[in-house]
C-alpha cells in the first residue's frame, strides 16, 4: 500500500509538472507577451520598444529557463540596465548591492507566486482569499449535494424498476442534462426575477461573499449541486441495484430480515464504495461549475478570478490559478484511487 | 395591431414547426412499421424512454436542418434588428410588417438588440447540429485509433498513451478553453497545428480499417485505400490547413478552433473507454481463434474487437454528443471562439442573462432548447443501453 501511494504520488508530481509547463508555454507565447507589454506600457509601442520592455523584465530568456525560474529551481534572471540592475527577485530597478542581497531563487517553490497585473496585488494573496470564498461555496454544495444524491440513488436502486425508481431516475437524468448555465438561468428566472414575481432569493451572490445567508447563497449552491447530483445519484442507483441482487441479500430476505434493515445494514455499505470514488472524481467537474456559477451570480471567488485572469491576459495570476486547480484535481484523483483500494478489499494494488 | 395572447402564440409556434411535425410523424411511422427488421435501432421503439429521447433529438435535428439549412421555420432574419422591438414581450406585433413583407409578430419577443428570439433559437439548433455530431465522431476516431492498440498491446505504449490521456483529463476544461480559444493563441497557429494532428486520425483509421479487411484481395483493397486517401487528404487539406488545391472546401477559422477544442477535450475519455473494452474483449475465445488463424493485429482490433464493443460505444456516443452540446454552450456562454452575433444557444443565454431579473424571454427559450436536446440524448442513450442489454 505504501509503495502504491508513493508511485501514485510520483506520477502525480510528473503530471503536475507537465501540466504547469503546458500552461506556462501557452501563456508565454510571444503574442501574449506582446499584449502584456502593450497593456503595461502603452498601446502604441513599436516592436523594438516591446522587445526592450520584455528584455528588461526577463521575458526573453529561453522557455525552459523561464519555467525553471518560475518554478524556483533555477536562479532568477538579472538584467543590467542604464541606471542599475533589475532582477526577478527584486522590485523595479535597484543598485547592484541590493540585488546581491536579495535571494537568488524565487519561484513557486519559494512561495513567490508573482504579481497580478489586473488586481495590482500579490498573486498568492489573491488566490488565498478567493479560494477561501470558493471553499465556502463548495462546502455548502457538498452539504447539499452528497446526502441528497445518495438518498435519491439508494431510494431508486433499492427497488429496481418500481415507480419510485422511474420517477427518481428521470429526475436524475434531467439534472445531468442541465448544465449550470441553463439551470442557473432557469432558477434565477423563476425564483429571483421581478417578472415572475416570486423573488424568494437574490439573483446575485455578491453580498454572500461578506455574509452568506440562505437568501443570497441558496441559488448558486443549488445550481452547482443539481448538475453534480444527477451523476452521483445514477452511480449510486446502479451500484445499489447490483448489490440488491447479490446472494447475501437474498439470504437475508429469506431469513425474514426486515426490508429497511436489509437496506440500512447489509446493502448500503457495499453500495457506497463506487459512489465514493465518483464523488471524488466530481471535483474537476465542480471546478467547471464553480467558474460558470461564480460568473453567473457574480460571486467573486476562485472561478471568477480564473475568468478575469484569462480574459485580461494576467499571466502570473493565470499560472497561479492553474497550479492550484491542477493540484486540486490531482489530489482528489489520488484520494479517490487510494480510497477505492482501501474501501474495497477485493481490489489488490500489487 | 394588438399583441397576441398566450394561446395564440403557442398555436402560431406549433404551426411554424409544421415541417418538423411532418418529418417526425413520417420517421416514427416508418420506424414503427419496420421495427423488427431494423436491429438495435428498431428495438429502440420497444422502450418508452428510448422513444421519448429519440423524438426529442429528432425534433431538434429536423428543426436544425429545416430552420437553419433551408430557412423554413424561422420567421425573421437572425441578425436584422427592428426598431421599437427591443426587449419586447412574446407576441408583440412587428410595425409595418405587411408593407415590408415580414412575419407580423415576434413570437417569442425581441432580445436586447431587437432581434427575434424565436428565429435565433431555431437557427441555434443548426449551430449545434453543424458541430456537435462531427466533433464527437472525430473524438471517437481519435479515441478508437489510439485506444485499441493501447488496450490490445498493453505495455509501454499503453502506459505512455494513458499518461497523455490522464494529462488532458486533469486539465480543468474551462482553463483549457481559455488557453486554446483566445485570439492571441489563435494568432500563433497552435489550434491549426492541433487540427493538423487530430484530423489525420480519421484518415489513418479508415485506411487501416480497409487495409486490414481486404488485405487478401489486393484489387479491392487498393481501390478502397486509394479512395480514402484521395478524398481524405483533399478534405483534410481543406479543413485543417485551408489549402484545398481545388478551392472548394474551406472551414471558417473561428469554427475550426472551437471544433478542435471540443475534439481535444473529448478524445481522452473515449480513449479510456475503448482501451478498457479492448482489454476486456482481447481475452475472449474468438480473439484467440483469430490469432490462431494468423490474422494481423489490426484486423483483430478493428474487425474482431471493435464490432463487439459497439454496444457501450453507441451508448457513449449519444451521451457524448450531449456533453459536446453542453461544452459548446459553455464556450458560447464565456464568449469564446464563436462570434458575438452568432445565434448559438450558449451566446444567446449569455446575452439574455444580463437582463434576466427584468426580461425572461430572451434567455429562457435557448436554455430550454439546450436542456431538452441534451435530455433527449441522455434518454436515447438510456433506452439504447436497456435494449442492448436485453439480449
XYZ file of C-alpha atoms in Angstrom, chain A residues 68-69 71-76 88-89 102-107 110 112:
18
model
C 12.782 26.787 -14.119
C 12.952 30.297 -12.718
C 9.270 27.108 -10.513
C 12.196 28.200 -8.330
C 14.760 25.573 -9.317
C 16.903 27.951 -11.376
C 18.270 31.277 -10.125
C 16.063 34.219 -11.100
C 13.275 38.541 -10.837
C 13.750 38.617 -7.092
C 18.189 39.534 -2.499
C 17.613 35.765 -2.610
C 18.820 34.074 -5.779
C 15.908 31.713 -6.199
C 12.381 32.984 -6.163
C 9.668 30.896 -7.698
C 9.924 29.561 -2.530
C 6.877 33.746 -4.616
